[in-house]
CSV table of C-alpha atoms and ligand atoms in Angstrom, one decimal:
chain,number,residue,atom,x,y,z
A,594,UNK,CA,-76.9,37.6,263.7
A,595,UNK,CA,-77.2,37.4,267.1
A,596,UNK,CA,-80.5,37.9,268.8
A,597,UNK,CA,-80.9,41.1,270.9
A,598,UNK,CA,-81.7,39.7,274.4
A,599,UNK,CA,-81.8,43.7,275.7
A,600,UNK,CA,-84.5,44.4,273.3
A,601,UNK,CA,-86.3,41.3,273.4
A,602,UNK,CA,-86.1,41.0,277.2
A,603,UNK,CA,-88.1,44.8,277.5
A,604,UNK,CA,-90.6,43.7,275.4
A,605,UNK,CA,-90.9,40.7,277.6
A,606,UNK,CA,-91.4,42.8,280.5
A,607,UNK,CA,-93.9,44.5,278.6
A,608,UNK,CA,-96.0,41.7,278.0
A,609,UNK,CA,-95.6,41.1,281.3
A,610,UNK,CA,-96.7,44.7,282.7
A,611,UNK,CA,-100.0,44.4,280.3
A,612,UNK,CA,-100.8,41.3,281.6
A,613,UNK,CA,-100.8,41.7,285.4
A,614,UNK,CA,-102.6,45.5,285.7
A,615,UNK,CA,-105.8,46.8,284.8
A,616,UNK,CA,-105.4,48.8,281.6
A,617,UNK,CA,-107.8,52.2,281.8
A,618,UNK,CA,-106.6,53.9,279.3
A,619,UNK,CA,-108.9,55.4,277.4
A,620,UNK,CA,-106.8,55.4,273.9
A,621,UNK,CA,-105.2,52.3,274.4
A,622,UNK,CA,-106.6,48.5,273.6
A,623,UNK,CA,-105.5,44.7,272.8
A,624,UNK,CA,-104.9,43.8,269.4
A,625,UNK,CA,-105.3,40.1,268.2
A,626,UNK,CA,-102.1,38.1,267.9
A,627,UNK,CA,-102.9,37.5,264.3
A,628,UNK,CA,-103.1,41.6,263.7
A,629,UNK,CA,-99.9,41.4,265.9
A,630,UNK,CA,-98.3,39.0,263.9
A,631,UNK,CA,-99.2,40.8,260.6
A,632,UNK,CA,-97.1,43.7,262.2
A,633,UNK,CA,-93.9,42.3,261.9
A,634,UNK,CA,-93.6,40.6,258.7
A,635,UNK,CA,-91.7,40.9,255.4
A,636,UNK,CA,-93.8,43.6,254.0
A,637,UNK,CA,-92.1,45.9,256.1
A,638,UNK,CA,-89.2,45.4,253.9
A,639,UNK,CA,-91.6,46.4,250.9
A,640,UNK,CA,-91.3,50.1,249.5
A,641,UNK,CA,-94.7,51.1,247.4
A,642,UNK,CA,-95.0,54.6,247.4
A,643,UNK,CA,-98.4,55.4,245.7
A,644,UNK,CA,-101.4,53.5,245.4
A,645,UNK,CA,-102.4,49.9,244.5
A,646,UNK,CA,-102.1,49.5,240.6
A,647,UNK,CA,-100.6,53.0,240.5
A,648,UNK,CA,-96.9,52.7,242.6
A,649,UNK,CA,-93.1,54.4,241.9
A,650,UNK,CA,-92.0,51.1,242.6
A,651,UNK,CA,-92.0,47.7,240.9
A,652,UNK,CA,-92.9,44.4,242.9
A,653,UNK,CA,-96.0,45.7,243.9
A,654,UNK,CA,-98.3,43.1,242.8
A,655,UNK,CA,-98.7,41.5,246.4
A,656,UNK,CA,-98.7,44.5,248.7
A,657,UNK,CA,-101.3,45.9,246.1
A,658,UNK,CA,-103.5,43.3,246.9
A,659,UNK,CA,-103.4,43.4,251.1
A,660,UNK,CA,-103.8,47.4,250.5
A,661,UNK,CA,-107.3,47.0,248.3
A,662,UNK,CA,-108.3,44.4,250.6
A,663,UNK,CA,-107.6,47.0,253.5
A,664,UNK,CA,-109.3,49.9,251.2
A,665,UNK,CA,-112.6,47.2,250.2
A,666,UNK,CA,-113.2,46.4,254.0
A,667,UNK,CA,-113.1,49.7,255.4
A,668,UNK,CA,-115.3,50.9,253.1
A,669,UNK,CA,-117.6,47.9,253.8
A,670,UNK,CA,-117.7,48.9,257.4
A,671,UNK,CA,-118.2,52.1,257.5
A,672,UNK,CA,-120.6,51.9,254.0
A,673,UNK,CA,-118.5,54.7,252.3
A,674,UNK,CA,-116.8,55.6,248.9
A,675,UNK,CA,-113.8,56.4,249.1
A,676,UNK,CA,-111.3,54.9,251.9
A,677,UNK,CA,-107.1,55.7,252.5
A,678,UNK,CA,-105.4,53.4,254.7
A,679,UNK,CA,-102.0,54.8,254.3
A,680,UNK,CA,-101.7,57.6,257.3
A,681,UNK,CA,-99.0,56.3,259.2
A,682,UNK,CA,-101.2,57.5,262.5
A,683,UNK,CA,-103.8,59.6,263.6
A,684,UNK,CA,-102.5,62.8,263.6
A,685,UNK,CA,-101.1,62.3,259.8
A,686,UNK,CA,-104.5,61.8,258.8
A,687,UNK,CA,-105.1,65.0,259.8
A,688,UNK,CA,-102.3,66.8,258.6
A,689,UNK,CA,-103.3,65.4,255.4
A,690,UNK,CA,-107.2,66.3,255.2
A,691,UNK,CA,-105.2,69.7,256.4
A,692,UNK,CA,-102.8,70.1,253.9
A,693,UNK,CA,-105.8,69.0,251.0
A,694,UNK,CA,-108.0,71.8,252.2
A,695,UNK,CA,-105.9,74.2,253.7
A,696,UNK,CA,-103.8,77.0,252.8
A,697,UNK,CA,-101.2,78.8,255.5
A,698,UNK,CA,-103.3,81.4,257.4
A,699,UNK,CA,-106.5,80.0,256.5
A,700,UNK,CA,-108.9,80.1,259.6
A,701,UNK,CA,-110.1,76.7,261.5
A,702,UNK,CA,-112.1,76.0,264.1
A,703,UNK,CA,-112.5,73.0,266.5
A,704,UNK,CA,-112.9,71.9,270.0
A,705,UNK,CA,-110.6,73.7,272.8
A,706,UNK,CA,-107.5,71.1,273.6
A,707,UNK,CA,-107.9,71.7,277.6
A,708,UNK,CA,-112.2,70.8,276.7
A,709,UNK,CA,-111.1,67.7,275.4
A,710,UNK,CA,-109.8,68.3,272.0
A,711,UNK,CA,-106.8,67.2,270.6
A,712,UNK,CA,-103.5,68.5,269.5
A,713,UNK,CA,-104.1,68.0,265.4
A,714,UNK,CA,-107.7,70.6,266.3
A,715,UNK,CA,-105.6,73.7,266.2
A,716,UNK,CA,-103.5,73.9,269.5
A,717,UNK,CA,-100.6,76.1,269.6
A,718,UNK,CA,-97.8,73.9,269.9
A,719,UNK,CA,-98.5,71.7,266.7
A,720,UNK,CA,-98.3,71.9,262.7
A,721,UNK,CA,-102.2,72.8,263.1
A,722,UNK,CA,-101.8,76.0,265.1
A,723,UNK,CA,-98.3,76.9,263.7
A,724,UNK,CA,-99.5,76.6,260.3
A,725,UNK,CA,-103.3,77.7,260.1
A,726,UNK,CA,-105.3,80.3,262.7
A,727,UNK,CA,-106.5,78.3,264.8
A,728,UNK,CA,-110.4,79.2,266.7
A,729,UNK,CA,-111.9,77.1,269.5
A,730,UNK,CA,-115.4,76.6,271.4
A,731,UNK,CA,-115.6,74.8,273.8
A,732,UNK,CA,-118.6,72.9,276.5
A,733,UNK,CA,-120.8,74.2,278.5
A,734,UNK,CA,-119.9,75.2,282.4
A,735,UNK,CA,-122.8,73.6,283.6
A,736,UNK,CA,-123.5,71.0,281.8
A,737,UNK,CA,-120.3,70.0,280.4
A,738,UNK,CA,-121.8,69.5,277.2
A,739,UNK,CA,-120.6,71.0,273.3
A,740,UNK,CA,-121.6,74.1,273.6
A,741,UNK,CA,-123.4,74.5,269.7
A,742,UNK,CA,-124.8,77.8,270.4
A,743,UNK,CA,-120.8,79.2,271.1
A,744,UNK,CA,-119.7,76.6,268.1
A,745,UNK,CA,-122.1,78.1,265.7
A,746,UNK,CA,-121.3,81.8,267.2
A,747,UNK,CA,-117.8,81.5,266.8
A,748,UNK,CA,-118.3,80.3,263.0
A,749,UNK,CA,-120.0,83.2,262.0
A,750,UNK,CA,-117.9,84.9,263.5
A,751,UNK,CA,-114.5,83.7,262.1
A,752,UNK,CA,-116.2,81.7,258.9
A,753,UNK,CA,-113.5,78.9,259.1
A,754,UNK,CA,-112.6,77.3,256.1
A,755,UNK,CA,-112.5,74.0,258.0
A,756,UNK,CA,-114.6,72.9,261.2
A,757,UNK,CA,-113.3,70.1,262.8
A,758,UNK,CA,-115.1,68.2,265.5
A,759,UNK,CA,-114.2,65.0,267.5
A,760,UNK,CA,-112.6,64.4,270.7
A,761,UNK,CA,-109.9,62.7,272.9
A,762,UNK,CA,-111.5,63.2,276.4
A,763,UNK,CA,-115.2,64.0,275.6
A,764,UNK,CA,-117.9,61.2,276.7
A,765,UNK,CA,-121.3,62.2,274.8
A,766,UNK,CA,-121.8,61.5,271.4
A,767,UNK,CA,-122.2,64.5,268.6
A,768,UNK,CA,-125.1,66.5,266.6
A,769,UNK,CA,-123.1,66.3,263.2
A,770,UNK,CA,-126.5,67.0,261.6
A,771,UNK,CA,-125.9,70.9,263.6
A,772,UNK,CA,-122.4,71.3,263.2
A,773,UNK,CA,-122.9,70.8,259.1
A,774,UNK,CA,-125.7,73.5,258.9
A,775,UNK,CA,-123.8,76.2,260.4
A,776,UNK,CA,-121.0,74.9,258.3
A,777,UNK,CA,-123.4,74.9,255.0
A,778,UNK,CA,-123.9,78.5,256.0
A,779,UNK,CA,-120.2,80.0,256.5
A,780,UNK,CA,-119.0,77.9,254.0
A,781,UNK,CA,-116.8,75.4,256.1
A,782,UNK,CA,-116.1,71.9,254.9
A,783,UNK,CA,-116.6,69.7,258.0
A,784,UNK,CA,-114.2,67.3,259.1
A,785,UNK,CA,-114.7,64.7,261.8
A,786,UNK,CA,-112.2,63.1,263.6
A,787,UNK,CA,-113.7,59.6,265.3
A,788,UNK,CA,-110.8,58.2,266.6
A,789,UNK,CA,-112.1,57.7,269.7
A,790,UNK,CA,-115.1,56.0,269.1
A,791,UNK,CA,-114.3,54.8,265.5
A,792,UNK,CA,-115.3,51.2,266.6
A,793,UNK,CA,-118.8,52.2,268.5
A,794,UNK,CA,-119.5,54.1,265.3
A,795,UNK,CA,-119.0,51.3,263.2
A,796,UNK,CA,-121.4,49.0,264.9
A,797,UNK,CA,-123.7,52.1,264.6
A,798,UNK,CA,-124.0,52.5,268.4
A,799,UNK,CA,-123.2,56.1,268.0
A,800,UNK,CA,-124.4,58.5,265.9
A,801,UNK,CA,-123.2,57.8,261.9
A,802,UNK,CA,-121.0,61.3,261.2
A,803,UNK,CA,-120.6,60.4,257.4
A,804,UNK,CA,-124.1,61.9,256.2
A,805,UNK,CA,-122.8,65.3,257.5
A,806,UNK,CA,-119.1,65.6,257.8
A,807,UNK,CA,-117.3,65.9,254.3
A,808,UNK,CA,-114.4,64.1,255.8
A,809,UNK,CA,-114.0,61.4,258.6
A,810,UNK,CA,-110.4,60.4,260.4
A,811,UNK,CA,-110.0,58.1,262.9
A,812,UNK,CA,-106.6,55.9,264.1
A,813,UNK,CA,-107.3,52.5,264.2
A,814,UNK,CA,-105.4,51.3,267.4
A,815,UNK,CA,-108.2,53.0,270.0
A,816,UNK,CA,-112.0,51.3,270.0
A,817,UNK,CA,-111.0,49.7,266.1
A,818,UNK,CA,-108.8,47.2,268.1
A,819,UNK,CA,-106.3,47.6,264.7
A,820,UNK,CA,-102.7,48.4,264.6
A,821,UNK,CA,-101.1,51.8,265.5
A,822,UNK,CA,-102.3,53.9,262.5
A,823,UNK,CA,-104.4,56.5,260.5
A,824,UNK,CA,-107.4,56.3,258.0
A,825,UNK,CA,-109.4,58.6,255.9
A,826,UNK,CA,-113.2,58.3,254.8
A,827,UNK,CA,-115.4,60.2,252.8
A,828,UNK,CA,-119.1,58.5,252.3
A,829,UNK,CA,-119.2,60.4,249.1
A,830,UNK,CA,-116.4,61.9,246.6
A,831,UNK,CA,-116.8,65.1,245.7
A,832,UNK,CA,-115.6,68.1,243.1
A,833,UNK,CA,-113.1,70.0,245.3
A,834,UNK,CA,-114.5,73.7,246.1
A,835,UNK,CA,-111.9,75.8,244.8
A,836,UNK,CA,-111.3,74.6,241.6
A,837,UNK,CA,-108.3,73.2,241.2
A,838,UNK,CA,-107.3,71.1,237.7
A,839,UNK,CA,-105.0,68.3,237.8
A,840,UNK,CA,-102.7,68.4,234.2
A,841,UNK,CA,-105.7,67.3,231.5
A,842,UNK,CA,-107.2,70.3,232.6
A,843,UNK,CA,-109.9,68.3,234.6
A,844,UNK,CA,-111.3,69.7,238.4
A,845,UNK,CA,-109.4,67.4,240.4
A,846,UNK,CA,-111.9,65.5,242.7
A,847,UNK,CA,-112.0,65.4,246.7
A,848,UNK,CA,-110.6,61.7,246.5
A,849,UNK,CA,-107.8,62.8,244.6
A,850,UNK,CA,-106.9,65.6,246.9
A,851,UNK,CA,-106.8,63.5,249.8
A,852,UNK,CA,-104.5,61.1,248.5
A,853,UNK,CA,-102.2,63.4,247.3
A,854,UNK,CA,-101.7,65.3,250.7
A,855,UNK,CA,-100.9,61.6,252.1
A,856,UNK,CA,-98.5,60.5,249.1
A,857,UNK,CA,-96.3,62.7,248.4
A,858,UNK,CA,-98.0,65.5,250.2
A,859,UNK,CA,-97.0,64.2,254.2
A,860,UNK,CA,-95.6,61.0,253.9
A,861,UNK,CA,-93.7,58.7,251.8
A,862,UNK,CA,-93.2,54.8,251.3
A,863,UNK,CA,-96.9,53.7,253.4
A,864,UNK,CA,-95.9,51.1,256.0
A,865,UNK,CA,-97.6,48.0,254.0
A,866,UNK,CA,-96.8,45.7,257.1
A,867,UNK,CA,-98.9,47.3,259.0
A,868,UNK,CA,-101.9,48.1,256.4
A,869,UNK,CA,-101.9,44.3,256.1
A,870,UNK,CA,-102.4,44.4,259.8
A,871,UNK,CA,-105.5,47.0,259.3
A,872,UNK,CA,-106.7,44.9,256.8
A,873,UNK,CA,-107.2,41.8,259.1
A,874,UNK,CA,-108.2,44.2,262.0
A,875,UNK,CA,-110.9,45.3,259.6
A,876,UNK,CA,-111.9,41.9,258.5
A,877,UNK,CA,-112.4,41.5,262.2
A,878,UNK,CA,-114.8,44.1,262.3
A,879,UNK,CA,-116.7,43.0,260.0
A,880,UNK,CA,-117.6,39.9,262.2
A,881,UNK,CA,-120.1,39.1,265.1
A,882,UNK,CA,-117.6,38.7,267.9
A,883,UNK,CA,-116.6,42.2,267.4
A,884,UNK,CA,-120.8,43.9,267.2
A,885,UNK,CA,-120.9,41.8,270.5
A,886,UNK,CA,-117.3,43.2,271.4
A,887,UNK,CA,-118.4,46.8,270.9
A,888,UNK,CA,-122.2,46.4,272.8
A,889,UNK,CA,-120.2,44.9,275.6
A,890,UNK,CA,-118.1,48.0,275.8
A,891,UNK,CA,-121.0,50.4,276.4
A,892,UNK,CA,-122.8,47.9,278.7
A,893,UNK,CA,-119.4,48.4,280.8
A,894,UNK,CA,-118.4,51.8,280.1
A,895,UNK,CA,-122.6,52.4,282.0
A,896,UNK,CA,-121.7,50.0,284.9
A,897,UNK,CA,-118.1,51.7,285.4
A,898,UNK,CA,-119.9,55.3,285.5
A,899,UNK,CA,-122.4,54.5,287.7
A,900,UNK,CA,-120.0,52.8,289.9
A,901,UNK,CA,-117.9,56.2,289.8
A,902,UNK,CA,-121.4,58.1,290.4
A,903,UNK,CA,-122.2,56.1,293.7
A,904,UNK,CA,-119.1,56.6,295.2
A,905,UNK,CA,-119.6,60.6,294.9
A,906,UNK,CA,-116.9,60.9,291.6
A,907,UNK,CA,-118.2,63.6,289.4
A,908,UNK,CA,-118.2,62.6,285.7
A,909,UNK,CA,-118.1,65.2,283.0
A,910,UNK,CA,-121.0,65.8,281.5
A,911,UNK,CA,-123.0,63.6,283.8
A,912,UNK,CA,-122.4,60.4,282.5
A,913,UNK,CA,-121.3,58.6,279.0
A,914,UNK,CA,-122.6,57.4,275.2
A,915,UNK,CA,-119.2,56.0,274.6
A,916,UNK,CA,-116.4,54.3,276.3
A,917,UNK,CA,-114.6,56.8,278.4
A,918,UNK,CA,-115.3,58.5,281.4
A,919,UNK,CA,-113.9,62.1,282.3
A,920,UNK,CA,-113.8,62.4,286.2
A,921,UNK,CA,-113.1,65.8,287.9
A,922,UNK,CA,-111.3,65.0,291.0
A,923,UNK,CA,-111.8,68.4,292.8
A,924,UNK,CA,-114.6,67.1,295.1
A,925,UNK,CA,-112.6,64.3,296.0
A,926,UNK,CA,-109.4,66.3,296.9
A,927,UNK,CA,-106.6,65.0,294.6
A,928,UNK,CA,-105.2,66.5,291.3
A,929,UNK,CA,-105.4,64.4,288.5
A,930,UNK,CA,-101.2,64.0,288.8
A,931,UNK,CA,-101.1,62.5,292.3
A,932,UNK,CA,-104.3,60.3,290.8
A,933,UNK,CA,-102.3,58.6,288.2
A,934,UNK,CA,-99.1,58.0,290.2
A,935,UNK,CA,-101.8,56.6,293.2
A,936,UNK,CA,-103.6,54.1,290.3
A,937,UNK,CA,-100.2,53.2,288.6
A,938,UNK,CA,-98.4,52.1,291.9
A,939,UNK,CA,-101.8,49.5,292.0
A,940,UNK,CA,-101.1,48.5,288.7
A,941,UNK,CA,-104.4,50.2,287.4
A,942,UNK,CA,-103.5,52.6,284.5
A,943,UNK,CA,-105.6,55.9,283.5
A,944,UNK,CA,-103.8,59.2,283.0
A,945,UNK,CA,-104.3,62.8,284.3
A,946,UNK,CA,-106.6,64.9,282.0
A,947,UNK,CA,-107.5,68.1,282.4
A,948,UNK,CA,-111.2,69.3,283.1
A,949,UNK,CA,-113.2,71.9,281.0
A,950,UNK,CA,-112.6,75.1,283.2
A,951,UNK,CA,-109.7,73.3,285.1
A,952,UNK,CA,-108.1,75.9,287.4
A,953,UNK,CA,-104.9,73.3,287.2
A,954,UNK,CA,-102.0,73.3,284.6
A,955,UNK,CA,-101.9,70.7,282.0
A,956,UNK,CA,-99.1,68.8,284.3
A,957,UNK,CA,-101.5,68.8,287.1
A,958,UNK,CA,-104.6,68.6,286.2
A,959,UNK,CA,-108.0,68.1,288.2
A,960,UNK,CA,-108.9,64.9,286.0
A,961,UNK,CA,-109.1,61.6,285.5
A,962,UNK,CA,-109.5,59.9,281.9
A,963,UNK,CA,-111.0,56.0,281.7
A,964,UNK,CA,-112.1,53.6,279.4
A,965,UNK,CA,-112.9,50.6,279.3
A,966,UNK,CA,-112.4,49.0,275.6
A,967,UNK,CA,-109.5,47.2,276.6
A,968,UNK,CA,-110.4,45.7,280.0
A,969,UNK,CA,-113.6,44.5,277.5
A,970,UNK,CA,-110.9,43.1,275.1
A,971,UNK,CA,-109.6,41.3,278.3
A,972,UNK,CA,-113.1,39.3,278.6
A,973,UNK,CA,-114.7,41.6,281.3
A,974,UNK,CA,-118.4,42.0,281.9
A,975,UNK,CA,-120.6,44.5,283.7
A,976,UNK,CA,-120.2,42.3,286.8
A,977,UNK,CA,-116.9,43.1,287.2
A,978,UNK,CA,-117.1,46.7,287.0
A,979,UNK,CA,-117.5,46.9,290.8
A,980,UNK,CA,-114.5,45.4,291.5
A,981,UNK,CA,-112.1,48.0,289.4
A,982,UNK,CA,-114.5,50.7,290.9
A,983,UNK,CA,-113.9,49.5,294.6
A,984,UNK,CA,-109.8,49.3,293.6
A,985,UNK,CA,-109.9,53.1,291.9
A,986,UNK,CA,-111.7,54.4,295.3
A,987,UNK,CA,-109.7,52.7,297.6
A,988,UNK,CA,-106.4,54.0,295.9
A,989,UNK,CA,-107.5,57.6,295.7
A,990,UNK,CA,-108.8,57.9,299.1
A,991,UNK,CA,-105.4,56.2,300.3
A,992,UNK,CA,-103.0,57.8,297.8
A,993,UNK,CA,-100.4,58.6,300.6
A,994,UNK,CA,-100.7,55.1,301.8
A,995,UNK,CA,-98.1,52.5,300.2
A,996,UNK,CA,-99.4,49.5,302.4
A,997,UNK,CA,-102.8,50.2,301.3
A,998,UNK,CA,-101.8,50.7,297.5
A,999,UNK,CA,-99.5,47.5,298.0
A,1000,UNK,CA,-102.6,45.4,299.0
A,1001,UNK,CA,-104.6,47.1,296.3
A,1002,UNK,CA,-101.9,46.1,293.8
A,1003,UNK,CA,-101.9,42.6,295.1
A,1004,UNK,CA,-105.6,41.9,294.7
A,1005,UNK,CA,-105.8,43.7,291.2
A,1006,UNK,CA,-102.8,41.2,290.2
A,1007,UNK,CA,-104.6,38.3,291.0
A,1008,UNK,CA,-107.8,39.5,289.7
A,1009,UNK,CA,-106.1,39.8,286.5
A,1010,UNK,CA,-105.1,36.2,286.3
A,1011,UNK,CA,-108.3,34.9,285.3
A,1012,UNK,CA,-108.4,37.4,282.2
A,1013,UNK,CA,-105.7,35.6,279.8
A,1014,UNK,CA,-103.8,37.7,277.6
A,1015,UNK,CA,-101.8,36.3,274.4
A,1016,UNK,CA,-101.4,33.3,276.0
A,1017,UNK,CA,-99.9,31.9,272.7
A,1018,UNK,CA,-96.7,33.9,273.8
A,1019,UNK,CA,-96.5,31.4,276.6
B,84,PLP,C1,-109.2,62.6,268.6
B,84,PLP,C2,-107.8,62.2,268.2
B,84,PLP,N1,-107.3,62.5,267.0
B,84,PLP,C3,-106.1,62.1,266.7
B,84,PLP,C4,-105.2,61.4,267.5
B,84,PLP,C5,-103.8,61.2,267.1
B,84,PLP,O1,-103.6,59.9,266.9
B,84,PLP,P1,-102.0,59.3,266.8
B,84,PLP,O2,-101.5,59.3,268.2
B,84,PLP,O3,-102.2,58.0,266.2
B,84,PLP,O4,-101.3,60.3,266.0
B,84,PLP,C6,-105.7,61.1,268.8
B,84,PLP,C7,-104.8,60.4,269.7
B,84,PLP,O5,-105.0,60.3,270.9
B,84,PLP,C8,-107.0,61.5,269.2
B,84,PLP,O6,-107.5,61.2,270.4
């Protein structure tokens, strides 16, 4: 067969692209070549619908083994029960925990998509607010903060059946311990979506959501440094709520649920290639380098902020417990669109994000979103936090300027040189 040069070369140039700019992000990071590698290998020409020791298909006995493996670290890290590694991605983990709990029409409630929610929390456009009624709160004006008071307000008021919190552009950690009282009291199970800060949590550098939150999702290419993909957690099983019997006549158990709404509930065939990928991004996890990996990433995601601070950017909520940052540009007299275009013509990538309370569309917005886990993949320190923070100012206040954005991209480039990436891939 002839190799496909057109393909090949694109991802070449993609190498390439990572290499040479700073990679802001917040969603984004660097896996290891051997999690890479595990990626694209002959279990992706494995079907194994089901689970390990229980499949539809024969020829299981190997792919078993690098699921459980998956299953037994996962549940190692995060010190929990029961584990499923098979969502194909983030968003069919929580379709899944959806379709196990949830019946058409049934009420949710989570945090507002243009607050810094995601799609999967109820928005109109997808499955979640097509399917269920969806209900939102939202932060604080002031303080830019989850506002509890309005969260526990609004779940007396609509006594969702499922109360979902978690975030993609939200920088302070959570009160789970408050969210699952109010929950306790409307009856709402609790779902927590970490796939933000998945890898913070499990280095317990944020607070542990698995005490209060019946169910935990998370993707594990973000701050877990895994492959592109989806995983469900419960710390503890338990008897599902409504009653439901599987065919002995036995109450079917949360566990069993959940795995059911994956396989054959959302998905088929699980991508095994890439759950033996999660299983060596997990056993990387489990080690040293990556508790010193994910300290490193809040010692830089401070330094970045307070950069930001000095030079007069105005960070959501004040500041950050995680990795990212949430800047709102309106002081600084740039919409969050003509930011990105600005930072990507330096070779410094971030993307536009809207504010709570943003008087901008969703194509414009009057935000900025930045992390920092995979410029701490990379090998930076605090010490160089100055350096990306002088490049981001100088682009914005110049963003009309190509000569000045061309010098920018110039020094970034060569900055970048000293932080090797895959250099195995020559
Ligand atoms: C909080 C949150 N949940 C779910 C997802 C969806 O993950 P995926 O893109 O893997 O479907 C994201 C992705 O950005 C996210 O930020």
């Amino acid at each position: 067969m002839q190799k496909d040069t057109l393909v090949f070369d694109l991802i070449r140039q993609e190498l390439e692209r990572q290499r040479r700019g700073i990679e802001l992000i917040a969603s984004e990071n660097f896996t290891s070549l051997q999690v890479m590698q595990a990626m694209g290998n002959v279990m992706t020409n494995k079907y194994a619908e089901g689970y390990p020791g229980r499949r539809y298909y024969a020829g299981c006995e190997i792919v078993d083994q690098t699921e459980q493996l998956a299953i037994d670290r996962l549940k190692q890290i995060f010190n929990i029960q029961y584990a499923n590694v098979q969502p194909h991605s983030g968003a069919q983990a929580n379709a899944a925990v959806a379709l196990a709990v949830l019946q058409p029409g049934d009420n949710i409630l989570g945090l507002d998509l243009s607050m810094g929610g995601h799609l999967t929390h109820g928005s109109a456009v997808n499955y979640s607010g097509k399917l269920y009624k969806p209900h939102f709160y939202g932060v604080t004006r002031e303080g830019g903060v989850v506002d509890y008071e309005m969260l526990e307000a609004k779940a007396r008021e609509v006594k969702p059946k499922l109360l979902i919190c978690g975030a993609s552009a939200y920088s302070r950690d959570w009160d789970y311990a408050r969210i699952r009282q109010v929950a306790d009291e409307v009856g709402a199970l609790v779902m927590a979506d970490i796939a933000h800060p998945a890898g913070l949590i499990a280095k317990k550098l944020l607070n542990d959501p698995f005490d209060h939150c019946h169910f935990v999702t998370s993707t594990t290419h973000k701050t877990l440094r895994g492959p592109r993909g989806g995983i469900i957690m419960m710390r503890n099983d338990f008897e599902n709520p409504w009653g439901l019997k599987d065919v002995k006549g036995n109450i079917r158990m949360m566990s069993n649920l959940l795995d059911m709404a994956v396989f054959p509930g959302i998905q088929g065939g699980p991508l095994e290639h890439v759950i033996a990928a999660k299983a060596i991004a997990f056993g990387e996890i489990l080690s040293d380098g990556f508790t010193a990996y994910a300290n490193q990433i809040i010692k830089n995601s401070q330094s970045f902020a307070t950069g930001l601070v000095d030079r007069g950017y105005q960070i959501v909520s004040g500041g950050t417990d995680n990795h990212l940052v949430l800047v709102d540009l309106r002081n600084k007299n740039i919409t969050g669109k003509k930011a990105e275009q600005a930072l990507v013509a330096a070779d410094i990538t971030a993307n536009k994000n809207m504010v709570p309370y943003d008087d901008k569309s969703a194509f414009v917005t009057s935000g900025i979103r930045m992390g920092v886990p995979s410029i701490t993949t990379r090998g930076m320190k605090e010490e160089h936090m100055s350096f990306i923070v002088d490049a981001i100012d100088r682009v914005l206040m110049n963003a009309d300027d190509e000569k000045i954005i061309g010098e920018v991209r110039k020094n970034v480039n060569s900055f970048m040189e000293q932080f090797v990436l895959y250099p195995e891939l020559g």
